[in-house]
mmCIF file of C-alpha atoms in Angstrom:
data_model
loop_
_atom_site.group_PDB
_atom_site.id
_atom_site.type_symbol
_atom_site.label_atom_id
_atom_site.label_comp_id
_atom_site.label_asym_id
_atom_site.label_seq_id
_atom_site.Cartn_x
_atom_site.Cartn_y
_atom_site.Cartn_z
ATOM 1 C CA MET A 1 -0.040 -0.042 -0.049
ATOM 2 C CA GLU A 2 1.456 3.373 -1.068
ATOM 3 C CA THR A 3 2.392 5.544 1.827
ATOM 4 C CA PRO A 4 0.309 8.859 1.514
ATOM 5 C CA ALA A 5 1.963 12.038 0.472
ATOM 6 C CA GLY A 6 3.031 13.987 3.539
ATOM 7 C CA ASP A 7 3.202 10.853 5.646
ATOM 8 C CA PRO A 8 6.348 11.249 8.008
ATOM 9 C CA ARG A 9 7.325 7.810 7.008
ATOM 10 C CA ARG A 10 7.998 8.801 3.442
ATOM 11 C CA HIS A 11 10.235 11.456 2.230
ATOM 12 C CA ARG A 12 11.186 12.450 -1.373
ATOM 13 C CA LEU A 13 14.416 14.236 -2.090
ATOM 14 C CA LEU A 14 15.596 15.503 -5.576
ATOM 15 C CA VAL A 15 19.131 14.725 -6.700
ATOM 16 C CA GLY A 16 19.105 17.135 -9.477
ATOM 17 C CA LYS A 17 16.009 17.309 -11.766
ATOM 18 C CA GLU A 18 16.803 13.989 -13.276
ATOM 19 C CA ALA A 19 16.976 11.942 -10.097
ATOM 20 C CA GLU A 20 15.144 11.544 -6.761
ATOM 21 C CA VAL A 21 15.787 9.782 -3.354
ATOM 22 C CA VAL A 22 12.793 8.065 -1.772
ATOM 23 C CA VAL A 23 13.438 7.763 2.079
ATOM 24 C CA GLU A 24 11.306 5.261 3.983
ATOM 25 C CA GLU A 25 11.147 5.394 7.736
ATOM 26 C CA GLU A 26 11.521 1.883 9.371
ATOM 27 C CA LYS A 27 8.538 0.208 10.872
ATOM 28 C CA GLU A 28 8.652 -1.488 14.140
ATOM 29 C CA GLU A 29 6.578 -4.384 13.129
ATOM 30 C CA ASP A 30 9.100 -5.265 10.380
ATOM 31 C CA GLU A 31 12.015 -5.510 12.767
ATOM 32 C CA GLY A 32 14.369 -8.437 11.968
ATOM 33 C CA LYS A 33 13.836 -8.407 8.206
ATOM 34 C CA PRO A 34 15.650 -6.115 5.646
ATOM 35 C CA LEU A 35 13.673 -2.813 5.337
ATOM 36 C CA LEU A 36 13.927 -0.500 2.325
ATOM 37 C CA VAL A 37 15.046 2.799 3.906
ATOM 38 C CA ALA A 38 15.931 4.751 0.754
ATOM 39 C CA GLU A 39 15.948 4.449 -3.017
ATOM 40 C CA LEU A 40 17.753 6.359 -5.626
ATOM 41 C CA LYS A 41 16.011 6.737 -8.941
ATOM 42 C CA PRO A 42 17.314 8.360 -12.197
ATOM 43 C CA GLY A 43 14.041 9.942 -12.940
ATOM 44 C CA GLN A 44 13.396 11.149 -16.614
ATOM 45 C CA PRO A 45 16.623 10.626 -18.526
ATOM 46 C CA GLN A 46 17.987 13.520 -20.878
ATOM 47 C CA PRO A 47 18.905 12.577 -24.395
ATOM 48 C CA PHE A 48 22.187 10.689 -24.591
ATOM 49 C CA TYR A 49 23.989 8.702 -27.084
ATOM 50 C CA TRP A 50 22.452 5.636 -28.522
ATOM 51 C CA LYS A 51 25.236 3.460 -26.897
ATOM 52 C CA SER A 52 24.337 4.577 -23.425
ATOM 53 C CA THR A 53 22.238 2.349 -21.193
ATOM 54 C CA CYS A 54 20.276 2.837 -17.923
ATOM 55 C CA GLU A 55 21.741 -0.140 -15.819
ATOM 56 C CA THR A 56 23.538 0.354 -12.519
ATOM 57 C CA TRP A 57 26.194 -2.024 -12.865
ATOM 58 C CA SER A 58 28.273 -1.054 -9.762
ATOM 59 C CA VAL A 59 27.619 0.903 -6.515
ATOM 60 C CA ALA A 60 30.282 1.702 -3.888
ATOM 61 C CA PHE A 61 30.860 3.330 -0.527
ATOM 62 C CA SER A 62 34.118 4.974 0.307
ATOM 63 C CA PRO A 63 36.227 3.280 2.912
ATOM 64 C CA ASP A 64 35.415 5.863 5.563
ATOM 65 C CA GLY A 65 31.701 5.765 4.643
ATOM 66 C CA ALA A 66 31.432 9.533 3.829
ATOM 67 C CA TRP A 67 30.590 8.972 0.175
ATOM 68 C CA PHE A 68 28.423 6.903 -2.003
ATOM 69 C CA ALA A 69 28.992 6.420 -5.694
ATOM 70 C CA TRP A 70 26.196 5.510 -7.996
ATOM 71 C CA SER A 71 26.699 4.375 -11.539
ATOM 72 C CA ARG A 72 23.257 5.461 -12.573
ATOM 73 C CA GLY A 73 23.486 4.657 -16.353
ATOM 74 C CA HIS A 74 23.796 7.062 -19.245
ATOM 75 C CA CYS A 75 27.546 7.476 -18.840
ATOM 76 C CA VAL A 76 27.096 9.370 -15.528
ATOM 77 C CA VAL A 77 28.323 8.531 -12.008
ATOM 78 C CA LYS A 78 26.625 10.370 -9.059
ATOM 79 C CA LEU A 79 28.704 11.104 -6.032
ATOM 80 C CA LEU A 80 26.675 11.651 -2.882
ATOM 81 C CA PRO A 81 27.714 12.623 0.655
ATOM 82 C CA TRP A 82 26.586 9.998 3.116
ATOM 83 C CA PRO A 83 24.220 9.708 4.932
ATOM 84 C CA LEU A 84 21.765 10.993 2.387
ATOM 85 C CA GLU A 85 20.290 14.219 3.202
ATOM 86 C CA GLU A 86 16.819 14.951 4.367
ATOM 87 C CA SER A 87 16.976 18.693 4.709
ATOM 88 C CA GLU A 88 15.251 21.573 2.929
ATOM 89 C CA GLN A 89 18.211 22.870 1.334
ATOM 90 C CA SER A 90 17.893 23.774 -2.296
ATOM 91 C CA CYS A 91 18.236 21.200 -5.096
ATOM 92 C CA LYS A 92 20.515 21.663 -8.055
ATOM 93 C CA ALA A 93 19.233 23.217 -11.192
ATOM 94 C CA TRP A 94 20.773 21.566 -14.403
ATOM 95 C CA ASP A 95 21.107 22.638 -17.976
ATOM 96 C CA ARG A 96 20.105 20.450 -20.825
ATOM 97 C CA LYS A 97 23.494 18.693 -20.873
ATOM 98 C CA GLY A 98 23.284 17.867 -17.084
ATOM 99 C CA HIS A 99 25.854 20.313 -15.981
ATOM 100 C CA CYS A 100 25.341 22.246 -12.853
ATOM 101 C CA THR A 101 24.198 25.857 -13.357
ATOM 102 C CA LYS A 102 23.293 26.887 -9.754
ATOM 103 C CA GLY A 103 24.783 26.032 -6.239
ATOM 104 C CA GLU A 104 24.789 22.413 -5.304
ATOM 105 C CA ALA A 105 22.880 21.125 -2.399
ATOM 106 C CA ARG A 106 25.313 20.458 0.445
ATOM 107 C CA GLY A 107 25.717 17.162 2.131
ATOM 108 C CA ARG A 108 27.063 16.426 5.568
ATOM 109 C CA GLY A 109 29.956 18.451 6.614
ATOM 110 C CA GLY A 110 29.563 20.790 3.773
ATOM 111 C CA ALA A 111 30.389 18.139 1.161
ATOM 112 C CA LYS A 112 28.637 18.605 -2.212
ATOM 113 C CA GLU A 113 27.006 16.161 -4.506
ATOM 114 C CA LYS A 114 28.903 15.725 -7.744
ATOM 115 C CA THR A 115 28.008 14.411 -11.211
ATOM 116 C CA LEU A 116 30.927 12.745 -13.197
ATOM 117 C CA GLU A 117 30.373 12.701 -16.885
ATOM 118 C CA CYS A 118 32.373 9.738 -18.035
ATOM 119 C CA GLY A 119 31.463 9.777 -21.665
ATOM 120 C CA GLN A 120 31.081 5.949 -21.747
ATOM 121 C CA ILE A 121 28.866 3.290 -20.070
ATOM 122 C CA VAL A 122 30.432 2.864 -16.523
ATOM 123 C CA TRP A 123 30.776 -0.595 -15.390
ATOM 124 C CA GLY A 124 33.186 -0.715 -12.346
ATOM 125 C CA LEU A 125 33.713 1.623 -9.458
ATOM 126 C CA ALA A 126 36.321 1.625 -6.700
ATOM 127 C CA PHE A 127 37.299 4.262 -3.909
ATOM 128 C CA SER A 128 40.590 4.537 -2.384
ATOM 129 C CA PRO A 129 42.750 7.113 -0.399
ATOM 130 C CA TRP A 130 45.591 8.477 -2.400
ATOM 131 C CA LEU A 131 48.665 10.479 -1.516
ATOM 132 C CA PRO A 132 49.615 12.700 -4.509
ATOM 133 C CA PRO A 133 53.315 12.745 -5.155
ATOM 134 C CA SER A 134 53.265 16.481 -5.071
ATOM 135 C CA SER A 135 51.375 16.737 -1.745
ATOM 136 C CA ARG A 136 53.696 18.897 0.603
ATOM 137 C CA LYS A 137 51.548 18.300 3.556
ATOM 138 C CA HIS A 138 51.500 14.448 3.171
ATOM 139 C CA ALA A 139 47.679 14.772 3.142
ATOM 140 C CA SER A 140 45.910 12.038 1.273
ATOM 141 C CA CYS A 141 42.755 12.655 -0.853
ATOM 142 C CA LEU A 142 39.892 10.363 -1.799
ATOM 143 C CA VAL A 143 39.825 9.203 -5.410
ATOM 144 C CA LEU A 144 37.249 7.145 -7.365
ATOM 145 C CA ALA A 145 38.177 4.861 -10.301
ATOM 146 C CA THR A 146 35.650 4.184 -12.929
ATOM 147 C CA GLY A 147 35.866 1.441 -15.405
ATOM 148 C CA LEU A 148 34.357 2.352 -18.935
ATOM 149 C CA ASN A 149 32.925 0.623 -21.918
ATOM 150 C CA ASP A 150 35.795 1.484 -24.194
ATOM 151 C CA GLY A 151 38.408 -0.063 -22.088
ATOM 152 C CA GLN A 152 39.484 3.219 -20.383
ATOM 153 C CA ILE A 153 39.819 3.822 -16.666
ATOM 154 C CA LYS A 154 39.222 7.306 -15.414
ATOM 155 C CA VAL A 155 40.344 8.185 -11.947
ATOM 156 C CA TRP A 156 38.704 11.224 -10.299
ATOM 157 C CA GLN A 157 39.400 13.303 -7.136
ATOM 158 C CA VAL A 158 36.202 12.977 -5.119
ATOM 159 C CA GLU A 159 36.362 16.383 -3.218
ATOM 160 C CA THR A 160 36.673 18.411 -6.432
ATOM 161 C CA GLY A 161 35.197 16.233 -8.943
ATOM 162 C CA SER A 162 38.200 16.730 -11.204
ATOM 163 C CA LEU A 163 39.722 14.125 -13.504
ATOM 164 C CA LEU A 164 43.290 12.992 -12.428
ATOM 165 C CA PHE A 165 44.193 10.039 -14.752
ATOM 166 C CA SER A 166 42.939 8.433 -17.875
ATOM 167 C CA LEU A 167 44.360 4.908 -17.906
ATOM 168 C CA SER A 168 44.576 3.066 -21.326
ATOM 169 C CA GLY A 169 45.609 -0.442 -22.022
ATOM 170 C CA HIS A 170 42.434 -2.619 -22.009
ATOM 171 C CA LEU A 171 40.991 -3.593 -25.334
ATOM 172 C CA ASP A 172 37.374 -4.128 -24.059
ATOM 173 C CA VAL A 173 35.014 -3.187 -21.342
ATOM 174 C CA VAL A 174 36.661 -2.670 -17.869
ATOM 175 C CA ARG A 175 34.115 -4.689 -15.818
ATOM 176 C CA ASP A 176 35.504 -4.367 -12.309
ATOM 177 C CA LEU A 177 38.236 -2.446 -10.244
ATOM 178 C CA SER A 178 39.841 -3.082 -6.935
ATOM 179 C CA PHE A 179 42.380 -0.991 -4.923
ATOM 180 C CA ALA A 180 45.036 -2.407 -2.718
ATOM 181 C CA PRO A 181 44.654 -1.723 1.152
ATOM 182 C CA GLY A 182 46.892 0.181 3.415
ATOM 183 C CA GLU A 183 50.262 1.640 2.330
ATOM 184 C CA SER A 184 49.691 0.083 -1.208
ATOM 185 C CA CYS A 185 46.485 1.965 -1.728
ATOM 186 C CA SER A 186 47.861 3.607 -4.937
ATOM 187 C CA ILE A 187 47.916 0.110 -6.622
ATOM 188 C CA LEU A 188 44.802 -0.546 -8.639
ATOM 189 C CA VAL A 189 43.826 -3.751 -10.445
ATOM 190 C CA SER A 190 41.317 -3.799 -13.246
ATOM 191 C CA ALA A 191 39.417 -6.702 -14.827
ATOM 192 C CA SER A 192 38.286 -6.530 -18.434
ATOM 193 C CA ARG A 193 36.351 -8.404 -21.149
ATOM 194 C CA ASP A 194 39.715 -8.642 -23.079
ATOM 195 C CA LYS A 195 40.319 -11.531 -20.689
ATOM 196 C CA THR A 196 43.084 -9.911 -18.755
ATOM 197 C CA LEU A 197 43.680 -8.157 -15.484
ATOM 198 C CA ARG A 198 46.034 -5.072 -15.441
ATOM 199 C CA VAL A 199 47.904 -3.579 -12.442
ATOM 200 C CA TRP A 200 48.321 0.109 -12.294
ATOM 201 C CA ASP A 201 50.218 2.399 -9.970
ATOM 202 C CA LEU A 202 48.811 5.839 -9.320
ATOM 203 C CA SER A 203 51.831 6.999 -7.437
ATOM 204 C CA GLN A 204 53.676 6.558 -10.841
ATOM 205 C CA ASN A 205 51.204 8.652 -12.714
ATOM 206 C CA GLY A 206 49.157 5.550 -13.430
ATOM 207 C CA ARG A 207 51.863 3.474 -15.027
ATOM 208 C CA GLN A 208 50.935 0.044 -15.988
ATOM 209 C CA LEU A 209 52.937 -2.547 -13.819
ATOM 210 C CA GLN A 210 51.673 -5.830 -15.034
ATOM 211 C CA VAL A 211 49.232 -7.682 -17.348
ATOM 212 C CA LEU A 212 47.781 -10.909 -15.834
ATOM 213 C CA SER A 213 46.746 -13.404 -18.399
ATOM 214 C CA GLY A 214 45.214 -16.797 -17.521
ATOM 215 C CA HIS A 215 41.447 -16.515 -18.225
ATOM 216 C CA VAL A 216 39.890 -17.774 -21.438
ATOM 217 C CA GLN A 217 36.592 -15.794 -21.095
ATOM 218 C CA TRP A 218 35.602 -12.200 -20.118
ATOM 219 C CA VAL A 219 36.774 -11.371 -16.597
ATOM 220 C CA TYR A 220 33.768 -10.267 -14.626
ATOM 221 C CA CYS A 221 35.194 -9.605 -11.182
ATOM 222 C CA CYS A 222 38.339 -8.827 -9.255
ATOM 223 C CA CYS A 223 39.005 -8.485 -5.472
ATOM 224 C CA ILE A 224 42.170 -7.778 -3.602
ATOM 225 C CA SER A 225 42.362 -9.469 -0.089
ATOM 226 C CA PRO A 226 42.079 -7.025 2.863
ATOM 227 C CA ASP A 227 45.608 -8.058 3.917
ATOM 228 C CA GLY A 228 47.016 -7.122 0.339
ATOM 229 C CA HIS A 229 48.540 -10.593 -0.233
ATOM 230 C CA MET A 230 46.160 -12.098 -2.750
ATOM 231 C CA LEU A 231 43.982 -11.211 -5.860
ATOM 232 C CA CYS A 232 40.978 -13.198 -6.850
ATOM 233 C CA SER A 233 39.560 -12.946 -10.296
ATOM 234 C CA ALA A 234 36.386 -14.484 -11.717
ATOM 235 C CA ALA A 235 35.503 -14.870 -15.396
ATOM 236 C CA GLY A 236 32.918 -16.567 -17.468
ATOM 237 C CA GLU A 237 34.375 -20.000 -16.378
ATOM 238 C CA LYS A 238 33.667 -22.509 -13.735
ATOM 239 C CA SER A 239 36.689 -21.610 -11.914
ATOM 240 C CA ALA A 240 38.228 -18.592 -10.081
ATOM 241 C CA LEU A 241 41.949 -17.788 -10.085
ATOM 242 C CA LEU A 242 44.019 -16.713 -7.091
ATOM 243 C CA TRP A 243 47.144 -14.474 -7.676
ATOM 244 C CA SER A 244 50.001 -13.268 -5.543
ATOM 245 C CA MET A 245 49.951 -9.425 -5.181
ATOM 246 C CA HIS A 246 53.693 -9.576 -4.501
ATOM 247 C CA SER A 247 54.933 -11.458 -7.479
ATOM 248 C CA TYR A 248 51.813 -11.088 -9.679
ATOM 249 C CA SER A 249 51.980 -14.838 -10.318
ATOM 250 C CA LEU A 250 49.139 -17.421 -10.358
ATOM 251 C CA LEU A 251 48.858 -19.188 -7.025
ATOM 252 C CA ARG A 252 46.010 -21.689 -7.621
ATOM 253 C CA LYS A 253 42.874 -22.377 -9.686
ATOM 254 C CA LEU A 254 39.714 -22.783 -7.460
ATOM 255 C CA GLU A 255 37.528 -25.475 -9.121
ATOM 256 C CA GLY A 256 34.154 -26.667 -7.805
ATOM 257 C CA HIS A 257 31.433 -24.523 -9.408
ATOM 258 C CA GLN A 258 29.209 -26.161 -12.070
ATOM 259 C CA GLY A 259 28.486 -22.771 -13.855
ATOM 260 C CA CYS A 260 30.216 -19.502 -14.536
ATOM 261 C CA VAL A 261 31.731 -17.575 -11.607
ATOM 262 C CA VAL A 262 30.593 -14.004 -11.814
ATOM 263 C CA SER A 263 31.469 -12.415 -8.318
ATOM 264 C CA CYS A 264 33.926 -12.939 -5.443
ATOM 265 C CA ASP A 265 34.804 -11.295 -2.095
ATOM 266 C CA PHE A 266 37.264 -11.938 0.733
ATOM 267 C CA SER A 267 36.253 -11.829 4.306
ATOM 268 C CA PRO A 268 37.561 -8.870 6.370
ATOM 269 C CA ASP A 269 40.367 -11.025 7.869
ATOM 270 C CA SER A 270 41.350 -12.437 4.395
ATOM 271 C CA ALA A 271 40.801 -15.963 5.846
ATOM 272 C CA LEU A 272 37.835 -16.848 3.635
ATOM 273 C CA LEU A 273 36.836 -16.219 0.008
ATOM 274 C CA ALA A 274 33.360 -16.417 -1.299
ATOM 275 C CA THR A 275 32.636 -16.956 -4.961
ATOM 276 C CA ALA A 276 29.055 -16.738 -6.575
ATOM 277 C CA SER A 277 28.139 -18.559 -9.718
ATOM 278 C CA TYR A 278 25.350 -19.035 -12.203
ATOM 279 C CA ASP A 279 25.135 -22.604 -10.798
ATOM 280 C CA ALA A 280 22.937 -21.014 -7.925
ATOM 281 C CA SER A 281 25.601 -21.537 -5.347
ATOM 282 C CA VAL A 282 28.113 -19.626 -3.251
ATOM 283 C CA ILE A 283 31.180 -21.567 -2.207
ATOM 284 C CA LEU A 284 33.386 -20.441 0.783
ATOM 285 C CA TRP A 285 36.943 -21.264 0.303
ATOM 286 C CA ASP A 286 40.211 -21.119 2.295
ATOM 287 C CA PRO A 287 42.224 -19.044 -0.094
ATOM 288 C CA CYS A 288 45.565 -20.203 1.499
ATOM 289 C CA THR A 289 44.908 -23.910 0.897
ATOM 290 C CA GLY A 290 42.343 -23.938 -1.765
ATOM 291 C CA GLU A 291 40.062 -25.939 0.377
ATOM 292 C CA GLN A 292 36.120 -25.722 0.045
ATOM 293 C CA MET A 293 34.822 -24.797 3.420
ATOM 294 C CA ARG A 294 31.072 -24.716 2.621
ATOM 295 C CA SER A 295 28.583 -24.467 -0.167
ATOM 296 C CA LEU A 296 25.485 -22.216 0.061
ATOM 297 C CA CYS A 297 22.791 -23.237 -2.283
ATOM 298 C CA HIS A 298 20.082 -20.686 -3.386
ATOM 299 C CA ILE A 299 16.666 -22.282 -3.431
ATOM 300 C CA PRO A 300 14.070 -20.014 -5.267
ATOM 301 C CA LEU A 301 11.012 -19.041 -3.316
ATOM 302 C CA GLN A 302 8.186 -19.729 -5.634
ATOM 303 C CA SER A 303 5.862 -16.888 -4.361
ATOM 304 C CA SER A 304 8.724 -14.296 -5.457
ATOM 305 C CA LEU A 305 8.736 -15.483 -9.021
ATOM 306 C CA ASP A 306 7.024 -14.060 -12.006
ATOM 307 C CA HIS A 307 6.668 -17.012 -14.382
ATOM 308 C CA SER A 308 5.638 -14.757 -17.336
ATOM 309 C CA SER A 309 9.067 -13.504 -17.700
ATOM 310 C CA ASP A 310 11.944 -15.437 -19.310
ATOM 311 C CA TYR A 311 15.107 -15.533 -17.036
ATOM 312 C CA HIS A 312 17.199 -18.112 -15.256
ATOM 313 C CA ALA A 313 16.011 -17.768 -11.689
ATOM 314 C CA SER A 314 18.916 -19.603 -10.271
ATOM 315 C CA SER A 315 21.716 -17.273 -11.590
ATOM 316 C CA LEU A 316 23.719 -15.346 -8.881
ATOM 317 C CA ARG A 317 24.838 -11.853 -9.579
ATOM 318 C CA SER A 318 26.685 -10.555 -6.661
ATOM 319 C CA VAL A 319 28.234 -11.542 -3.271
ATOM 320 C CA CYS A 320 29.829 -9.575 -0.467
ATOM 321 C CA PHE A 321 30.855 -10.025 3.234
ATOM 322 C CA SER A 322 29.544 -7.841 5.928
ATOM 323 C CA PRO A 323 32.162 -5.567 7.622
ATOM 324 C CA GLU A 324 32.363 -7.760 10.787
ATOM 325 C CA GLY A 325 32.609 -10.902 8.730
ATOM 326 C CA LEU A 326 29.514 -12.732 10.298
ATOM 327 C CA TYR A 327 27.094 -12.387 7.309
ATOM 328 C CA LEU A 328 27.080 -12.729 3.565
ATOM 329 C CA ALA A 329 24.692 -10.849 1.199
ATOM 330 C CA THR A 330 23.821 -12.145 -2.284
ATOM 331 C CA VAL A 331 21.729 -10.944 -5.196
ATOM 332 C CA ALA A 332 20.142 -13.454 -7.626
ATOM 333 C CA ASP A 333 17.807 -13.526 -10.676
ATOM 334 C CA ASP A 334 15.095 -14.921 -8.492
ATOM 335 C CA ARG A 335 14.579 -11.299 -7.532
ATOM 336 C CA LEU A 336 15.821 -11.694 -3.957
ATOM 337 C CA LEU A 337 18.413 -10.018 -1.819
ATOM 338 C CA ARG A 338 19.431 -12.869 0.742
ATOM 339 C CA ILE A 339 21.411 -12.326 3.913
ATOM 340 C CA TRP A 340 23.241 -15.292 5.199
ATOM 341 C CA ALA A 341 24.698 -16.038 8.665
ATOM 342 C CA LEU A 342 28.028 -17.434 8.142
ATOM 343 C CA GLU A 343 27.881 -19.858 11.264
ATOM 344 C CA LEU A 344 24.392 -21.192 10.230
ATOM 345 C CA GLY A 345 25.092 -21.638 6.423
ATOM 346 C CA SER A 346 21.473 -20.375 5.670
ATOM 347 C CA PRO A 347 19.692 -17.236 4.828
ATOM 348 C CA VAL A 348 18.302 -15.313 7.830
ATOM 349 C CA SER A 349 16.710 -12.556 5.844
ATOM 350 C CA PHE A 350 15.204 -11.955 2.418
ATOM 351 C CA ALA A 351 14.195 -8.667 0.476
ATOM 352 C CA PRO A 352 12.637 -8.221 -2.911
ATOM 353 C CA VAL A 353 15.157 -6.836 -5.469
ATOM 354 C CA LYS A 354 13.910 -6.920 -8.940
ATOM 355 C CA ASN A 355 16.598 -7.240 -11.689
ATOM 356 C CA GLY A 356 19.278 -6.832 -9.168
ATOM 357 C CA LEU A 357 22.972 -6.653 -10.478
ATOM 358 C CA CYS A 358 25.226 -5.779 -7.491
ATOM 359 C CA CYS A 359 25.315 -5.374 -3.810
ATOM 360 C CA THR A 360 27.594 -3.838 -1.221
ATOM 361 C CA TYR A 361 27.765 -3.200 2.494
ATOM 362 C CA PHE A 362 28.222 0.099 4.317
ATOM 363 C CA PRO A 363 31.760 0.017 5.764
ATOM 364 C CA HIS A 364 30.441 0.276 9.241
ATOM 365 C CA GLY A 365 27.593 -2.231 8.816
ATOM 366 C CA GLY A 366 23.896 -1.965 9.076
ATOM 367 C CA ILE A 367 23.048 -0.992 5.500
ATOM 368 C CA ILE A 368 23.209 -2.829 2.125
ATOM 369 C CA ALA A 369 23.107 -1.129 -1.120
ATOM 370 C CA THR A 370 21.833 -2.918 -4.228
ATOM 371 C CA GLY A 371 21.915 -1.799 -7.877
ATOM 372 C CA THR A 372 19.383 -2.708 -10.572
ATOM 373 C CA ARG A 373 19.009 -3.017 -14.330
ATOM 374 C CA ASP A 374 16.555 0.011 -14.394
ATOM 375 C CA GLY A 375 19.252 2.263 -12.782
ATOM 376 C CA HIS A 376 17.726 2.355 -9.329
ATOM 377 C CA VAL A 377 19.673 1.941 -6.120
ATOM 378 C CA GLN A 378 17.985 0.546 -3.043
ATOM 379 C CA PHE A 379 19.276 0.819 0.548
ATOM 380 C CA TRP A 380 18.266 -1.927 2.983
ATOM 381 C CA THR A 381 18.746 -2.409 6.750
ATOM 382 C CA ALA A 382 20.949 -5.334 7.473
ATOM 383 C CA PRO A 383 21.146 -7.380 10.571
ATOM 384 C CA GLN A 384 23.970 -6.446 12.927
ATOM 385 C CA ALA A 385 25.377 -8.721 15.755
ATOM 386 C CA LEU A 386 27.698 -7.993 18.480
ATOM 387 C CA SER A 387 30.828 -9.993 17.658
ATOM 388 C CA SER A 388 31.614 -12.507 20.286
ATOM 389 C CA LEU A 389 35.159 -12.324 21.958
ATOM 390 C CA LYS A 390 36.109 -15.593 20.156
ATOM 391 C CA HIS A 391 35.280 -14.104 16.778
ATOM 392 C CA LEU A 392 37.091 -10.801 17.462
ATOM 393 C CA CYS A 393 40.210 -12.937 18.536
ATOM 394 C CA ARG A 394 39.899 -15.062 15.520
ATOM 395 C CA LYS A 395 39.750 -11.986 13.243
ATOM 396 C CA SER A 396 42.822 -10.348 14.903
ATOM 397 C CA ILE A 397 44.924 -13.596 14.631
ATOM 398 C CA ARG A 398 43.821 -14.322 10.995
ATOM 399 C CA ARG A 399 44.904 -10.821 9.908
ATOM 400 C CA PHE A 400 48.466 -11.741 10.492
ATOM 401 C CA LEU A 401 48.639 -15.537 10.405
ATOM 402 C CA SER A 402 47.887 -17.838 7.417
ATOM 403 C CA THR A 403 46.108 -21.181 7.643
ATOM 404 C CA TYR A 404 49.512 -23.035 7.618
ATOM 405 C CA GLN A 405 50.887 -20.689 10.351
ATOM 406 C CA VAL A 406 47.881 -21.271 12.569
ATOM 407 C CA LEU A 407 47.883 -25.031 12.091
ATOM 408 C CA ALA A 408 51.631 -24.858 13.261
ATOM 409 C CA LEU A 409 50.776 -23.239 16.630
ATOM 410 C CA PRO A 410 51.083 -25.397 19.670
ATOM 411 C CA ILE A 411 47.474 -25.110 20.653
ATOM 412 C CA PRO A 412 44.591 -27.635 21.055
ATOM 413 C CA LYS A 413 43.055 -29.038 17.750
ATOM 414 C CA LYS A 414 39.552 -27.591 18.415
ATOM 415 C CA MET A 415 41.135 -24.210 18.682
ATOM 416 C CA LYS A 416 42.957 -24.702 15.417
ATOM 417 C CA GLU A 417 39.674 -25.652 13.720
ATOM 418 C CA PHE A 418 37.974 -22.640 15.068
ATOM 419 C CA LEU A 419 40.777 -20.275 13.955
ATOM 420 C CA THR A 420 40.808 -21.824 10.474
ATOM 421 C CA TYR A 421 37.049 -21.795 10.121
ATOM 422 C CA ARG A 422 36.923 -25.611 9.972
ATOM 423 C CA THR A 423 33.832 -25.291 12.212
ATOM 424 C CA LEU A 424 31.654 -23.904 9.512
#
């Protein structure tokens, strides 16, 4: 039932004339299941080139949670200060080309919304702090990398919206991007339909360091582990590849899926790797040993399906770990967002996401953003659990010790099994 206009539970916010935010107030009776708290809609599109499309292929939060990037189709990326505003401040006025002609509405802390005109369909997004070589004060700035349809990567400074680098080398769509963590945050890895991954260094003016070849199909996804040691890549194949971020050599091939692997993500302590496939399953791996730890099978809920449409309901599109490492979120073609409890190995929450393409957690937890084929972004509440002391200890230890190092410790077997996630 539509919430009446003026109802305090529903607020509409314009993001320029061509987009709006719908904010829903949480209802107490729905506590425990994901609630739609806000939705970004592209609104009426302006004329664009015929090659442009409306899909939201990628969404991203900045590592500090201060910004949200929305690839809202039509070659445009929207940068929004987080949390989304509910103020009465004036909205932007736009000319026919979408450029700002009046003062921009301010976000939290005086930050301004920005529109990045990328000139090509945007497929991949990735944030990272970056220390410019010319910085005298050794102050880092936040950058956003965008992977484009023509094989280029454009890197933007978030605060100013200015273009810093245009990286060329790929011969086809740049499907995904991942920055290295910590002191190596200037290292960027890109995944492309040209079947390669490329490694770039922004501290060397975007110099290409390495080309990684090994896939025989389009590369859909890449992800660098939080400890910075490994890189996982997934292509239109039934396996995923693990690479060393030190030597850029292939470590191992992870085989176990029966369909194309399309998404991957490491746990916050780098001890687990999740891969999602068109075979309707997510496999949890120990990336250090290559062992399969658990398989999560997606069983369609018949009531959620529209049998008049023609799609493969079992196909998974995206997988991501929660920031504390206790949950997984997945988006599938059965039009559901699922939230899985890692220890249970089963979904604990469902939410309806029609034509979902991607999902990501807010860095501090509690919110999941999903992107769809119609250019919308939906923000859902996510369950949050107070991490047990055991889990916190495990996370702390696994950030520094590999599986083999844990197994070599002079501690009881049950403790080793817990620390290496053999109790899943």
